[in-house]
mmCIF file with all atom_site columns, C-alpha atoms in Angstrom:
data_model
loop_
_atom_site.group_PDB
_atom_site.id
_atom_site.type_symbol
_atom_site.label_atom_id
_atom_site.label_alt_id
_atom_site.label_comp_id
_atom_site.label_asym_id
_atom_site.label_entity_id
_atom_site.label_seq_id
_atom_site.pdbx_PDB_ins_code
_atom_site.Cartn_x
_atom_site.Cartn_y
_atom_site.Cartn_z
_atom_site.occupancy
_atom_site.B_iso_or_equiv
_atom_site.pdbx_formal_charge
_atom_site.auth_seq_id
_atom_site.auth_comp_id
_atom_site.auth_asym_id
_atom_site.auth_atom_id
_atom_site.pdbx_PDB_model_num
ATOM 1   C CA . MET A 1 1   ? 17.544  -12.468 18.772  1.00 0.00 ? 1   MET A CA 1
ATOM 2   C CA . SER A 1 2   ? 17.145  -10.450 15.557  1.00 0.00 ? 2   SER A CA 1
ATOM 3   C CA . ALA A 1 3   ? 18.766  -7.151  14.765  1.00 0.00 ? 3   ALA A CA 1
ATOM 4   C CA . PRO A 1 4   ? 17.468  -3.998  16.444  1.00 0.00 ? 4   PRO A CA 1
ATOM 5   C CA . ILE A 1 5   ? 15.268  -1.900  13.750  1.00 0.00 ? 5   ILE A CA 1
ATOM 6   C CA . LEU A 1 6   ? 16.942  1.243   12.751  1.00 0.00 ? 6   LEU A CA 1
ATOM 7   C CA . THR A 1 7   ? 14.025  3.840   13.369  1.00 0.00 ? 7   THR A CA 1
ATOM 8   C CA . TYR A 1 8   ? 14.258  7.807   13.028  1.00 0.00 ? 8   TYR A CA 1
ATOM 9   C CA . VAL A 1 9   ? 11.584  9.968   14.949  1.00 0.00 ? 9   VAL A CA 1
ATOM 10  C CA . HIS A 1 10  ? 10.354  12.984  13.483  1.00 0.00 ? 10  HIS A CA 1
ATOM 11  C CA . GLY A 1 11  ? 8.006   15.385  15.838  1.00 0.00 ? 11  GLY A CA 1
ATOM 12  C CA . SER A 1 12  ? 5.825   18.045  14.721  1.00 0.00 ? 12  SER A CA 1
ATOM 13  C CA . ASP A 1 13  ? 7.016   19.469  17.765  1.00 0.00 ? 13  ASP A CA 1
ATOM 14  C CA . PRO A 1 14  ? 10.156  18.933  20.447  1.00 0.00 ? 14  PRO A CA 1
ATOM 15  C CA . ILE A 1 15  ? 7.893   17.685  23.208  1.00 0.00 ? 15  ILE A CA 1
ATOM 16  C CA . SER A 1 16  ? 5.950   15.061  20.868  1.00 0.00 ? 16  SER A CA 1
ATOM 17  C CA . ARG A 1 17  ? 9.101   13.771  19.493  1.00 0.00 ? 17  ARG A CA 1
ATOM 18  C CA . ALA A 1 18  ? 10.842  13.454  22.802  1.00 0.00 ? 18  ALA A CA 1
ATOM 19  C CA . GLY A 1 19  ? 7.959   11.639  24.273  1.00 0.00 ? 19  GLY A CA 1
ATOM 20  C CA . VAL A 1 20  ? 8.322   9.093   21.644  1.00 0.00 ? 20  VAL A CA 1
ATOM 21  C CA . ILE A 1 21  ? 11.868  8.947   21.770  1.00 0.00 ? 21  ILE A CA 1
ATOM 22  C CA . SER A 1 22  ? 11.908  8.455   25.446  1.00 0.00 ? 22  SER A CA 1
ATOM 23  C CA . GLN A 1 23  ? 9.429   5.228   24.877  1.00 0.00 ? 23  GLN A CA 1
ATOM 24  C CA . LEU A 1 24  ? 11.708  3.782   22.296  1.00 0.00 ? 24  LEU A CA 1
ATOM 25  C CA . ARG A 1 25  ? 15.035  4.556   23.703  1.00 0.00 ? 25  ARG A CA 1
ATOM 26  C CA . SER A 1 26  ? 15.265  1.508   26.434  1.00 0.00 ? 26  SER A CA 1
ATOM 27  C CA . ARG A 1 27  ? 13.504  -1.164  23.793  1.00 0.00 ? 27  ARG A CA 1
ATOM 28  C CA . PRO A 1 28  ? 16.113  -3.527  22.637  1.00 0.00 ? 28  PRO A CA 1
ATOM 29  C CA . GLU A 1 29  ? 14.308  -4.049  19.456  1.00 0.00 ? 29  GLU A CA 1
ATOM 30  C CA . ILE A 1 30  ? 14.768  -0.671  18.561  1.00 0.00 ? 30  ILE A CA 1
ATOM 31  C CA . ARG A 1 31  ? 18.012  1.412   17.479  1.00 0.00 ? 31  ARG A CA 1
ATOM 32  C CA . LEU A 1 32  ? 17.181  4.925   16.932  1.00 0.00 ? 32  LEU A CA 1
ATOM 33  C CA . VAL A 1 33  ? 19.092  7.011   14.423  1.00 0.00 ? 33  VAL A CA 1
ATOM 34  C CA . HIS A 1 34  ? 19.741  10.792  14.189  1.00 0.00 ? 34  HIS A CA 1
ATOM 35  C CA . GLU A 1 35  ? 18.280  12.729  11.374  1.00 0.00 ? 35  GLU A CA 1
ATOM 36  C CA . MET A 1 36  ? 21.553  12.526  9.532   1.00 0.00 ? 36  MET A CA 1
ATOM 37  C CA . GLU A 1 37  ? 21.461  8.748   9.332   1.00 0.00 ? 37  GLU A CA 1
ATOM 38  C CA . VAL A 1 38  ? 17.655  8.805   8.219   1.00 0.00 ? 38  VAL A CA 1
ATOM 39  C CA . ASP A 1 39  ? 18.772  7.362   4.959   1.00 0.00 ? 39  ASP A CA 1
ATOM 40  C CA . GLU A 1 40  ? 19.802  4.433   7.021   1.00 0.00 ? 40  GLU A CA 1
ATOM 41  C CA . ALA A 1 41  ? 16.415  3.963   8.819   1.00 0.00 ? 41  ALA A CA 1
ATOM 42  C CA . ALA A 1 42  ? 14.106  0.877   8.178   1.00 0.00 ? 42  ALA A CA 1
ATOM 43  C CA . VAL A 1 43  ? 11.076  2.892   9.667   1.00 0.00 ? 43  VAL A CA 1
ATOM 44  C CA . ALA A 1 44  ? 10.391  6.725   9.995   1.00 0.00 ? 44  ALA A CA 1
ATOM 45  C CA . VAL A 1 45  ? 8.352   7.559   13.178  1.00 0.00 ? 45  VAL A CA 1
ATOM 46  C CA . VAL A 1 46  ? 6.055   10.628  12.413  1.00 0.00 ? 46  VAL A CA 1
ATOM 47  C CA . VAL A 1 47  ? 4.111   12.207  15.404  1.00 0.00 ? 47  VAL A CA 1
ATOM 48  C CA . THR A 1 48  ? 1.822   14.929  15.164  1.00 0.00 ? 48  THR A CA 1
ATOM 49  C CA . ASP A 1 49  ? -1.563  16.230  16.116  1.00 0.00 ? 49  ASP A CA 1
ATOM 50  C CA . VAL A 1 50  ? -3.405  16.122  12.631  1.00 0.00 ? 50  VAL A CA 1
ATOM 51  C CA . LEU A 1 51  ? -2.373  15.188  9.039   1.00 0.00 ? 51  LEU A CA 1
ATOM 52  C CA . ASP A 1 52  ? -2.101  18.493  7.984   1.00 0.00 ? 52  ASP A CA 1
ATOM 53  C CA . ASP A 1 53  ? -0.140  20.000  4.647   1.00 0.00 ? 53  ASP A CA 1
ATOM 54  C CA . ASN A 1 54  ? 3.141   20.408  6.570   1.00 0.00 ? 54  ASN A CA 1
ATOM 55  C CA . THR A 1 55  ? 2.915   16.649  7.825   1.00 0.00 ? 55  THR A CA 1
ATOM 56  C CA . ALA A 1 56  ? 2.295   15.415  4.702   1.00 0.00 ? 56  ALA A CA 1
ATOM 57  C CA . ARG A 1 57  ? 5.102   17.474  2.898   1.00 0.00 ? 57  ARG A CA 1
ATOM 58  C CA . THR A 1 58  ? 7.463   16.234  5.792   1.00 0.00 ? 58  THR A CA 1
ATOM 59  C CA . MET A 1 59  ? 6.428   12.554  5.068   1.00 0.00 ? 59  MET A CA 1
ATOM 60  C CA . ARG A 1 60  ? 7.055   12.643  1.340   1.00 0.00 ? 60  ARG A CA 1
ATOM 61  C CA . ALA A 1 61  ? 10.408  14.178  1.820   1.00 0.00 ? 61  ALA A CA 1
ATOM 62  C CA . LEU A 1 62  ? 11.150  11.551  4.529   1.00 0.00 ? 62  LEU A CA 1
ATOM 63  C CA . ARG A 1 63  ? 10.413  8.569   2.115   1.00 0.00 ? 63  ARG A CA 1
ATOM 64  C CA . ARG A 1 64  ? 13.243  8.138   -0.465  1.00 0.00 ? 64  ARG A CA 1
ATOM 65  C CA . GLY A 1 65  ? 12.292  5.392   -2.480  1.00 0.00 ? 65  GLY A CA 1
ATOM 66  C CA . ASP A 1 66  ? 11.105  2.183   -0.511  1.00 0.00 ? 66  ASP A CA 1
ATOM 67  C CA . LEU A 1 67  ? 12.632  3.164   2.645   1.00 0.00 ? 67  LEU A CA 1
ATOM 68  C CA . PRO A 1 68  ? 12.252  4.388   5.268   1.00 0.00 ? 68  PRO A CA 1
ATOM 69  C CA . ARG A 1 69  ? 8.803   2.846   5.464   1.00 0.00 ? 69  ARG A CA 1
ATOM 70  C CA . LEU A 1 70  ? 6.441   5.238   7.485   1.00 0.00 ? 70  LEU A CA 1
ATOM 71  C CA . LEU A 1 71  ? 4.254   5.210   10.592  1.00 0.00 ? 71  LEU A CA 1
ATOM 72  C CA . LEU A 1 72  ? 2.332   7.823   11.687  1.00 0.00 ? 72  LEU A CA 1
ATOM 73  C CA . VAL A 1 73  ? 1.480   8.745   15.229  1.00 0.00 ? 73  VAL A CA 1
ATOM 74  C CA . ALA A 1 74  ? -1.429  11.203  15.509  1.00 0.00 ? 74  ALA A CA 1
ATOM 75  C CA . THR A 1 75  ? -3.690  12.450  17.662  1.00 0.00 ? 75  THR A CA 1
ATOM 76  C CA . VAL A 1 76  ? -6.513  12.764  15.219  1.00 0.00 ? 76  VAL A CA 1
ATOM 77  C CA . LEU A 1 77  ? -6.970  10.004  12.685  1.00 0.00 ? 77  LEU A CA 1
ATOM 78  C CA . ASP A 1 78  ? -10.072 10.128  10.265  1.00 0.00 ? 78  ASP A CA 1
ATOM 79  C CA . GLU A 1 79  ? -11.046 9.211   6.979   1.00 0.00 ? 79  GLU A CA 1
ATOM 80  C CA . ALA A 1 80  ? -9.599  12.179  5.569   1.00 0.00 ? 80  ALA A CA 1
ATOM 81  C CA . ALA A 1 81  ? -6.248  11.389  7.110   1.00 0.00 ? 81  ALA A CA 1
ATOM 82  C CA . LEU A 1 82  ? -6.613  7.900   6.176   1.00 0.00 ? 82  LEU A CA 1
ATOM 83  C CA . VAL A 1 83  ? -6.731  8.821   2.282   1.00 0.00 ? 83  VAL A CA 1
ATOM 84  C CA . VAL A 1 84  ? -4.025  11.069  2.345   1.00 0.00 ? 84  VAL A CA 1
ATOM 85  C CA . ALA A 1 85  ? -1.615  8.483   4.282   1.00 0.00 ? 85  ALA A CA 1
ATOM 86  C CA . ALA A 1 86  ? -2.619  5.942   1.832   1.00 0.00 ? 86  ALA A CA 1
ATOM 87  C CA . GLU A 1 87  ? -1.556  8.522   -1.088  1.00 0.00 ? 87  GLU A CA 1
ATOM 88  C CA . ILE A 1 88  ? 1.530   9.013   0.473   1.00 0.00 ? 88  ILE A CA 1
ATOM 89  C CA . GLY A 1 89  ? 2.162   5.679   0.962   1.00 0.00 ? 89  GLY A CA 1
ATOM 90  C CA . VAL A 1 90  ? 2.197   5.137   4.911   1.00 0.00 ? 90  VAL A CA 1
ATOM 91  C CA . GLY A 1 91  ? 2.405   1.417   6.168   1.00 0.00 ? 91  GLY A CA 1
ATOM 92  C CA . GLY A 1 92  ? 1.229   1.950   9.758   1.00 0.00 ? 92  GLY A CA 1
ATOM 93  C CA . LEU A 1 93  ? -1.351  4.432   11.544  1.00 0.00 ? 93  LEU A CA 1
ATOM 94  C CA . LEU A 1 94  ? -1.242  4.420   15.069  1.00 0.00 ? 94  LEU A CA 1
ATOM 95  C CA . ARG A 1 95  ? -3.365  7.049   17.407  1.00 0.00 ? 95  ARG A CA 1
ATOM 96  C CA . ARG A 1 96  ? -1.236  8.996   19.913  1.00 0.00 ? 96  ARG A CA 1
ATOM 97  C CA . ILE A 1 97  ? -3.616  7.680   22.787  1.00 0.00 ? 97  ILE A CA 1
ATOM 98  C CA . ASP A 1 98  ? -2.670  3.994   21.903  1.00 0.00 ? 98  ASP A CA 1
ATOM 99  C CA . ALA A 1 99  ? 0.840   4.686   21.508  1.00 0.00 ? 99  ALA A CA 1
ATOM 100 C CA . THR A 1 100 ? 2.306   2.750   24.382  1.00 0.00 ? 100 THR A CA 1
ATOM 101 C CA . PRO A 1 101 ? 5.883   1.602   24.171  1.00 0.00 ? 101 PRO A CA 1
ATOM 102 C CA . GLU A 1 102 ? 4.403   -2.179  23.455  1.00 0.00 ? 102 GLU A CA 1
ATOM 103 C CA . ALA A 1 103 ? 2.390   -0.977  20.723  1.00 0.00 ? 103 ALA A CA 1
ATOM 104 C CA . LEU A 1 104 ? 4.730   1.540   19.024  1.00 0.00 ? 104 LEU A CA 1
ATOM 105 C CA . VAL A 1 105 ? 7.410   -1.238  19.033  1.00 0.00 ? 105 VAL A CA 1
ATOM 106 C CA . ARG A 1 106 ? 4.832   -4.055  17.441  1.00 0.00 ? 106 ARG A CA 1
ATOM 107 C CA . THR A 1 107 ? 3.934   -1.569  15.049  1.00 0.00 ? 107 THR A CA 1
ATOM 108 C CA . ILE A 1 108 ? 7.142   -0.528  14.263  1.00 0.00 ? 108 ILE A CA 1
ATOM 109 C CA . ALA A 1 109 ? 7.836   -4.281  13.697  1.00 0.00 ? 109 ALA A CA 1
ATOM 110 C CA . ARG A 1 110 ? 5.165   -4.950  11.301  1.00 0.00 ? 110 ARG A CA 1
ATOM 111 C CA . VAL A 1 111 ? 6.046   -1.641  9.293   1.00 0.00 ? 111 VAL A CA 1
ATOM 112 C CA . ALA A 1 112 ? 9.463   -2.772  8.930   1.00 0.00 ? 112 ALA A CA 1
ATOM 113 C CA . ALA A 1 113 ? 8.361   -6.129  7.467   1.00 0.00 ? 113 ALA A CA 1
ATOM 114 C CA . GLY A 1 114 ? 6.242   -4.575  4.904   1.00 0.00 ? 114 GLY A CA 1
ATOM 115 C CA . ASP A 1 115 ? 2.858   -5.290  6.560   1.00 0.00 ? 115 ASP A CA 1
ATOM 116 C CA . GLY A 1 116 ? 0.233   -2.584  7.391   1.00 0.00 ? 116 GLY A CA 1
ATOM 117 C CA . GLU A 1 117 ? -1.242  -1.613  10.652  1.00 0.00 ? 117 GLU A CA 1
ATOM 118 C CA . ILE A 1 118 ? -4.444  0.541   10.979  1.00 0.00 ? 118 ILE A CA 1
ATOM 119 C CA . PRO A 1 119 ? -6.972  0.907   14.018  1.00 0.00 ? 119 PRO A CA 1
ATOM 120 C CA . SER A 1 120 ? -9.973  -1.253  13.502  1.00 0.00 ? 120 SER A CA 1
ATOM 121 C CA . ASP A 1 121 ? -12.410 1.452   13.315  1.00 0.00 ? 121 ASP A CA 1
ATOM 122 C CA . LEU A 1 122 ? -10.633 2.970   10.104  1.00 0.00 ? 122 LEU A CA 1
ATOM 123 C CA . LEU A 1 123 ? -10.088 -0.762  8.237   1.00 0.00 ? 123 LEU A CA 1
ATOM 124 C CA . GLY A 1 124 ? -14.027 -0.936  8.557   1.00 0.00 ? 124 GLY A CA 1
ATOM 125 C CA . ARG A 1 125 ? -14.361 2.909   7.017   1.00 0.00 ? 125 ARG A CA 1
ATOM 126 C CA . LEU A 1 126 ? -11.459 1.873   4.211   1.00 0.00 ? 126 LEU A CA 1
ATOM 127 C CA . MET A 1 127 ? -13.385 -1.320  3.233   1.00 0.00 ? 127 MET A CA 1
ATOM 128 C CA . GLU A 1 128 ? -16.537 1.021   2.820   1.00 0.00 ? 128 GLU A CA 1
ATOM 129 C CA . GLN A 1 129 ? -14.802 3.454   0.838   1.00 0.00 ? 129 GLN A CA 1
ATOM 130 C CA . LEU A 1 130 ? -13.202 1.110   -1.327  1.00 0.00 ? 130 LEU A CA 1
ATOM 131 C CA . GLY A 1 131 ? -16.533 -0.737  -1.884  1.00 0.00 ? 131 GLY A CA 1
ATOM 132 C CA . ARG A 1 132 ? -18.320 2.809   -3.050  1.00 0.00 ? 132 ARG A CA 1
ATOM 133 C CA . LEU A 1 133 ? -15.358 3.181   -5.367  1.00 0.00 ? 133 LEU A CA 1
ATOM 134 C CA . GLN A 1 134 ? -15.587 -0.050  -7.108  1.00 0.00 ? 134 GLN A CA 1
ATOM 135 C CA . ARG A 1 135 ? -19.498 0.206   -7.303  1.00 0.00 ? 135 ARG A CA 1
ATOM 136 C CA . GLN A 1 136 ? -19.940 3.833   -8.051  1.00 0.00 ? 136 GLN A CA 1
ATOM 137 C CA . VAL A 1 137 ? -16.665 4.593   -10.352 1.00 0.00 ? 137 VAL A CA 1
ATOM 138 C CA . LEU A 1 138 ? -14.811 1.649   -11.410 1.00 0.00 ? 138 LEU A CA 1
ATOM 139 C CA . ALA A 1 139 ? -17.770 -0.780  -12.186 1.00 0.00 ? 139 ALA A CA 1
ATOM 140 C CA . PRO A 1 140 ? -19.552 1.772   -14.538 1.00 0.00 ? 140 PRO A CA 1
ATOM 141 C CA . ARG A 1 141 ? -16.376 1.862   -16.699 1.00 0.00 ? 141 ARG A CA 1
ATOM 142 C CA . GLY A 1 142 ? -16.074 -1.774  -16.650 1.00 0.00 ? 142 GLY A CA 1
ATOM 143 C CA . LEU A 1 143 ? -12.883 -1.713  -14.459 1.00 0.00 ? 143 LEU A CA 1
ATOM 144 C CA . THR A 1 144 ? -11.812 -3.343  -11.032 1.00 0.00 ? 144 THR A CA 1
ATOM 145 C CA . PHE A 1 145 ? -9.044  -2.475  -8.468  1.00 0.00 ? 145 PHE A CA 1
ATOM 146 C CA . THR A 1 146 ? -6.528  -4.837  -10.156 1.00 0.00 ? 146 THR A CA 1
ATOM 147 C CA . GLY A 1 147 ? -6.584  -2.301  -13.419 1.00 0.00 ? 147 GLY A CA 1
ATOM 148 C CA . LEU A 1 148 ? -8.253  -5.282  -15.284 1.00 0.00 ? 148 LEU A CA 1
ATOM 149 C CA . SER A 1 149 ? -11.562 -5.497  -16.718 1.00 0.00 ? 149 SER A CA 1
ATOM 150 C CA . PRO A 1 150 ? -13.513 -8.825  -16.099 1.00 0.00 ? 150 PRO A CA 1
ATOM 151 C CA . ARG A 1 151 ? -12.971 -9.671  -19.602 1.00 0.00 ? 151 ARG A CA 1
ATOM 152 C CA . GLU A 1 152 ? -9.265  -9.600  -19.459 1.00 0.00 ? 152 GLU A CA 1
ATOM 153 C CA . VAL A 1 153 ? -9.261  -11.564 -16.046 1.00 0.00 ? 153 VAL A CA 1
ATOM 154 C CA . ASP A 1 154 ? -11.546 -14.192 -17.721 1.00 0.00 ? 154 ASP A CA 1
ATOM 155 C CA . VAL A 1 155 ? -9.110  -14.106 -20.803 1.00 0.00 ? 155 VAL A CA 1
ATOM 156 C CA . LEU A 1 156 ? -5.948  -14.238 -18.391 1.00 0.00 ? 156 LEU A CA 1
ATOM 157 C CA . ARG A 1 157 ? -7.527  -17.244 -15.983 1.00 0.00 ? 157 ARG A CA 1
ATOM 158 C CA . LEU A 1 158 ? -8.012  -19.524 -19.304 1.00 0.00 ? 158 LEU A CA 1
ATOM 159 C CA . VAL A 1 159 ? -4.460  -18.730 -21.024 1.00 0.00 ? 159 VAL A CA 1
ATOM 160 C CA . ALA A 1 160 ? -3.008  -19.849 -17.495 1.00 0.00 ? 160 ALA A CA 1
ATOM 161 C CA . ASP A 1 161 ? -5.243  -23.089 -17.638 1.00 0.00 ? 161 ASP A CA 1
ATOM 162 C CA . GLY A 1 162 ? -3.620  -23.812 -21.077 1.00 0.00 ? 162 GLY A CA 1
ATOM 163 C CA . LEU A 1 163 ? -6.521  -23.072 -23.521 1.00 0.00 ? 163 LEU A CA 1
ATOM 164 C CA . ASP A 1 164 ? -5.727  -21.787 -26.949 1.00 0.00 ? 164 ASP A CA 1
ATOM 165 C CA . THR A 1 165 ? -7.294  -18.957 -28.895 1.00 0.00 ? 165 THR A CA 1
ATOM 166 C CA . GLY A 1 166 ? -9.940  -20.847 -30.081 1.00 0.00 ? 166 GLY A CA 1
ATOM 167 C CA . GLU A 1 167 ? -10.878 -22.846 -27.067 1.00 0.00 ? 167 GLU A CA 1
ATOM 168 C CA . ILE A 1 168 ? -10.958 -19.502 -25.084 1.00 0.00 ? 168 ILE A CA 1
ATOM 169 C CA . ALA A 1 169 ? -13.348 -17.980 -27.534 1.00 0.00 ? 169 ALA A CA 1
ATOM 170 C CA . GLU A 1 170 ? -15.521 -21.105 -27.349 1.00 0.00 ? 170 GLU A CA 1
ATOM 171 C CA . GLU A 1 171 ? -15.515 -21.037 -23.516 1.00 0.00 ? 171 GLU A CA 1
ATOM 172 C CA . LEU A 1 172 ? -16.515 -17.540 -23.365 1.00 0.00 ? 172 LEU A CA 1
ATOM 173 C CA . ASN A 1 173 ? -18.811 -17.068 -26.420 1.00 0.00 ? 173 ASN A CA 1
ATOM 174 C CA . TYR A 1 174 ? -16.474 -14.652 -27.826 1.00 0.00 ? 174 TYR A CA 1
ATOM 175 C CA . SER A 1 175 ? -14.845 -14.661 -31.467 1.00 0.00 ? 175 SER A CA 1
ATOM 176 C CA . GLU A 1 176 ? -11.491 -15.308 -31.943 1.00 0.00 ? 176 GLU A CA 1
ATOM 177 C CA . ARG A 1 177 ? -10.581 -11.873 -33.177 1.00 0.00 ? 177 ARG A CA 1
ATOM 178 C CA . THR A 1 178 ? -12.130 -10.321 -29.748 1.00 0.00 ? 178 THR A CA 1
ATOM 179 C CA . VAL A 1 179 ? -9.829  -12.710 -27.722 1.00 0.00 ? 179 VAL A CA 1
ATOM 180 C CA . LYS A 1 180 ? -6.797  -11.680 -29.763 1.00 0.00 ? 180 LYS A CA 1
ATOM 181 C CA . ASN A 1 181 ? -7.830  -8.170  -29.344 1.00 0.00 ? 181 ASN A CA 1
ATOM 182 C CA . VAL A 1 182 ? -8.042  -8.766  -25.393 1.00 0.00 ? 182 VAL A CA 1
ATOM 183 C CA . LEU A 1 183 ? -4.588  -10.242 -25.251 1.00 0.00 ? 183 LEU A CA 1
ATOM 184 C CA . HIS A 1 184 ? -3.070  -7.532  -27.490 1.00 0.00 ? 184 HIS A CA 1
ATOM 185 C CA . GLU A 1 185 ? -4.444  -4.478  -25.759 1.00 0.00 ? 185 GLU A CA 1
ATOM 186 C CA . LEU A 1 186 ? -3.791  -6.227  -22.288 1.00 0.00 ? 186 LEU A CA 1
ATOM 187 C CA . THR A 1 187 ? 0.295   -6.919  -23.366 1.00 0.00 ? 187 THR A CA 1
ATOM 188 C CA . THR A 1 188 ? 0.612   -3.630  -24.922 1.00 0.00 ? 188 THR A CA 1
ATOM 189 C CA . ARG A 1 189 ? -0.845  -1.622  -21.824 1.00 0.00 ? 189 ARG A CA 1
ATOM 190 C CA . LEU A 1 190 ? 0.992   -3.469  -19.130 1.00 0.00 ? 190 LEU A CA 1
ATOM 191 C CA . GLN A 1 191 ? 4.213   -3.615  -21.647 1.00 0.00 ? 191 GLN A CA 1
ATOM 192 C CA . LEU A 1 192 ? 4.123   -7.533  -21.368 1.00 0.00 ? 192 LEU A CA 1
ATOM 193 C CA . ARG A 1 193 ? 6.239   -9.330  -23.953 1.00 0.00 ? 193 ARG A CA 1
ATOM 194 C CA . ASN A 1 194 ? 3.681   -12.487 -24.765 1.00 0.00 ? 194 ASN A CA 1
ATOM 195 C CA . ARG A 1 195 ? 0.857   -14.603 -23.349 1.00 0.00 ? 195 ARG A CA 1
ATOM 196 C CA . SER A 1 196 ? 3.382   -16.523 -20.840 1.00 0.00 ? 196 SER A CA 1
ATOM 197 C CA . HIS A 1 197 ? 4.645   -12.924 -19.545 1.00 0.00 ? 197 HIS A CA 1
ATOM 198 C CA . ALA A 1 198 ? 1.029   -11.845 -19.128 1.00 0.00 ? 198 ALA A CA 1
ATOM 199 C CA . VAL A 1 199 ? 0.288   -14.821 -17.401 1.00 0.00 ? 199 VAL A CA 1
ATOM 200 C CA . ALA A 1 200 ? 3.251   -14.455 -14.899 1.00 0.00 ? 200 ALA A CA 1
ATOM 201 C CA . TYR A 1 201 ? 2.412   -10.921 -14.414 1.00 0.00 ? 201 TYR A CA 1
ATOM 202 C CA . ALA A 1 202 ? -1.026  -11.733 -13.404 1.00 0.00 ? 202 ALA A CA 1
ATOM 203 C CA . VAL A 1 203 ? -0.177  -14.482 -11.080 1.00 0.00 ? 203 VAL A CA 1
ATOM 204 C CA . ARG A 1 204 ? 2.621   -12.491 -9.296  1.00 0.00 ? 204 ARG A CA 1
ATOM 205 C CA . GLU A 1 205 ? 0.322   -9.471  -8.733  1.00 0.00 ? 205 GLU A CA 1
ATOM 206 C CA . GLY A 1 206 ? -2.147  -11.673 -7.497  1.00 0.00 ? 206 GLY A CA 1
ATOM 207 C CA . LEU A 1 207 ? -4.668  -10.890 -10.122 1.00 0.00 ? 207 LEU A CA 1
ATOM 208 C CA . ILE A 1 208 ? -5.567  -14.344 -10.981 1.00 0.00 ? 208 ILE A CA 1
#
């Protein structure tokens, strides 16, 4: 059996906090830690009714670097909460009505592993929002969610295939000067050393 997940629970009120703690205390997969030990926690569970400004400030204060990862358990989870949670870096969202002991443990484990957890209805809304953002904001500016323009992605893919500047220019119907400018802009903006570094970066980030 794997080691229990060190978990800290914060509640917007004492009753909410006590309720979640009581559900987790007897679970062998979880080891609860006190506020003084929050720096040791793998996951911080924040329990509230709504994701308001106070809760957002609390979650930002709890996250010191990469850990603890954040799980928000809230009565109301809507599109507005989804946007704020994403900006904070919340790893999991769970409605209080769905927060059974089994669901809490499962979600804590997923968040601790670096996986996301989000109610299915919110996931659909998130995909719609991302689609609108791409169509209405990024695409008119020649950008994508990767931060690279379609032209930059095309050039990087051909570099990764081993083509030289002339071959890339011929393949894409660009001048060699344009290809060189694209690569220069890309390596400068992302602070990459050379073409190989650019390809390694793109592969590592899943851009190509």
